[in-house]
mmCIF file of C-alpha atoms in Angstrom:
data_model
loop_
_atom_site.group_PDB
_atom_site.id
_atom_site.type_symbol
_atom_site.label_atom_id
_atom_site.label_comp_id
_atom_site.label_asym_id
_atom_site.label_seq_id
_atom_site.Cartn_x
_atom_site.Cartn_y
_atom_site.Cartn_z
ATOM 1 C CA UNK V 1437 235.662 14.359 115.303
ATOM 2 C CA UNK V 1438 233.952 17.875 114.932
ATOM 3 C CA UNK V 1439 231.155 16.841 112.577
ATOM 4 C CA UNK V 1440 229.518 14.109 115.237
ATOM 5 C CA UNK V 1441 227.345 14.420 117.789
ATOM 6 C CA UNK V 1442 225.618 11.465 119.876
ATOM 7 C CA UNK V 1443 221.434 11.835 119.244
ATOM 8 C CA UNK V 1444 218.055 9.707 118.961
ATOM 9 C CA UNK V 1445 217.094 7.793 116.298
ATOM 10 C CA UNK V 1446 214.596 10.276 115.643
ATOM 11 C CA UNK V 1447 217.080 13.275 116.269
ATOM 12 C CA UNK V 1448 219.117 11.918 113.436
ATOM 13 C CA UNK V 1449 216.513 11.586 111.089
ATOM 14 C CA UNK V 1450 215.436 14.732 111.380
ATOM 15 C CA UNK V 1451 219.527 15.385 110.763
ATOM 16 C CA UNK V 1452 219.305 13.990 107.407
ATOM 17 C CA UNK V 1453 216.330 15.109 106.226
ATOM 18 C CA UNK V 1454 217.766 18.734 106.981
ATOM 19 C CA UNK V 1455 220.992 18.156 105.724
ATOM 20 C CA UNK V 1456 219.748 16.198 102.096
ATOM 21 C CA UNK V 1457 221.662 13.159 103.095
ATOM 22 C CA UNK V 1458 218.699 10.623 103.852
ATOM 23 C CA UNK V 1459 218.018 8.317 100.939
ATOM 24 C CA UNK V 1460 215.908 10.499 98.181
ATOM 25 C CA UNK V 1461 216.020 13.217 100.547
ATOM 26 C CA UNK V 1462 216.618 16.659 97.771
ATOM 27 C CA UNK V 1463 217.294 19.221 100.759
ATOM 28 C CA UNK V 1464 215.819 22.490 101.560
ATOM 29 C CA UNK V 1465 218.493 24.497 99.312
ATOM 30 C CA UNK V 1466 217.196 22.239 96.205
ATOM 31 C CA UNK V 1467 213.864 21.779 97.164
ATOM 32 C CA UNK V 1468 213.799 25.850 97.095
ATOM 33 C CA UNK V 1469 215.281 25.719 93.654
ATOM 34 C CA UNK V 1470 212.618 23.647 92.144
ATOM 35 C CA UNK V 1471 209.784 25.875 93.342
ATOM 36 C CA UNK V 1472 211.793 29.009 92.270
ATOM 37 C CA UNK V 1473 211.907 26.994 88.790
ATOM 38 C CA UNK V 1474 208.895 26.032 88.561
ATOM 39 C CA UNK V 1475 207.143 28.875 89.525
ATOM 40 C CA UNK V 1476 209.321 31.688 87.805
ATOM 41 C CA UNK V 1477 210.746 29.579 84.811
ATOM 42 C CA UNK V 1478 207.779 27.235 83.998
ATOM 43 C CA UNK V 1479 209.656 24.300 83.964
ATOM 44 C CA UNK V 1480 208.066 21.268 83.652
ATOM 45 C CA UNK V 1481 207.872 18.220 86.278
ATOM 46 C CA UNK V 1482 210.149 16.072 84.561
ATOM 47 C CA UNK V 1483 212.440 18.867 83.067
ATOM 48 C CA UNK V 1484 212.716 19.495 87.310
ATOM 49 C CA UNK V 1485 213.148 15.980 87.621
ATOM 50 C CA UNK V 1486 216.259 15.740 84.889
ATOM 51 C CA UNK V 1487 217.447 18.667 86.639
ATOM 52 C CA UNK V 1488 217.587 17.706 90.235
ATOM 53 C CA UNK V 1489 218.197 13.807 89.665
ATOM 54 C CA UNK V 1490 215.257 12.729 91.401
ATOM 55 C CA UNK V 1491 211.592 11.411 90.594
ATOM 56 C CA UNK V 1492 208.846 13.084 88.923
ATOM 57 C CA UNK V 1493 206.774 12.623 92.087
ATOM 58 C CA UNK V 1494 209.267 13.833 94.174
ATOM 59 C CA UNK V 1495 209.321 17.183 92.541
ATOM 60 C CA UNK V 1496 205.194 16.769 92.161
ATOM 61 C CA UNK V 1497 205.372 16.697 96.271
ATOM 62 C CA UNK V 1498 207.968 19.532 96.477
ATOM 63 C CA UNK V 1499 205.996 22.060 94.374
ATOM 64 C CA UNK V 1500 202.417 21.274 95.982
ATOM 65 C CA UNK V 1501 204.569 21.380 99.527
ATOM 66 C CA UNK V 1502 203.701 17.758 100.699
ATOM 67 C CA UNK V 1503 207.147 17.941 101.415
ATOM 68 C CA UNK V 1504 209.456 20.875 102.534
ATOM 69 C CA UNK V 1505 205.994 22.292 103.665
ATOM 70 C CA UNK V 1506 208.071 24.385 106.163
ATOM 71 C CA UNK V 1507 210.301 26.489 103.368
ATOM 72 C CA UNK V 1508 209.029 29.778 102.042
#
């Protein structure tokens, strides 16, 4: 199969973090949505939260970058 690779524990980790499959993981694509919303929209944490289908403190680390730190 195409798709799989043989990695580290750590290696795939990092995999699903990147690709938004690890358990509450949002992704980078969504985690750059709810800044862009936040920021240019003034939507509100739990509005985001509604929105994305994830916690309130999730998005509270995604806009304040404890999380997806690296994305512009």
């Amino acid at each position: 199969v195409s798709n799989l690779r043989y990695g580290t524990q750590s290696e795939n980790m990092l995999d699903k973090h990147r690709d938004g499959t690890f358990p509450n993981a949002i992704g980078e694509y969504k985690a750059h949505m709810i800044r862009r919303y936040r920021k240019h929209y003034g939507y509100t944490y739990p509005q985001l939260a509604e929105l994305f289908k994830c916690s309130e403190s999730n998005v509270a680390k995604i806009v304040s970058r404890q999380r997806y730190r690296h994305l512009v």
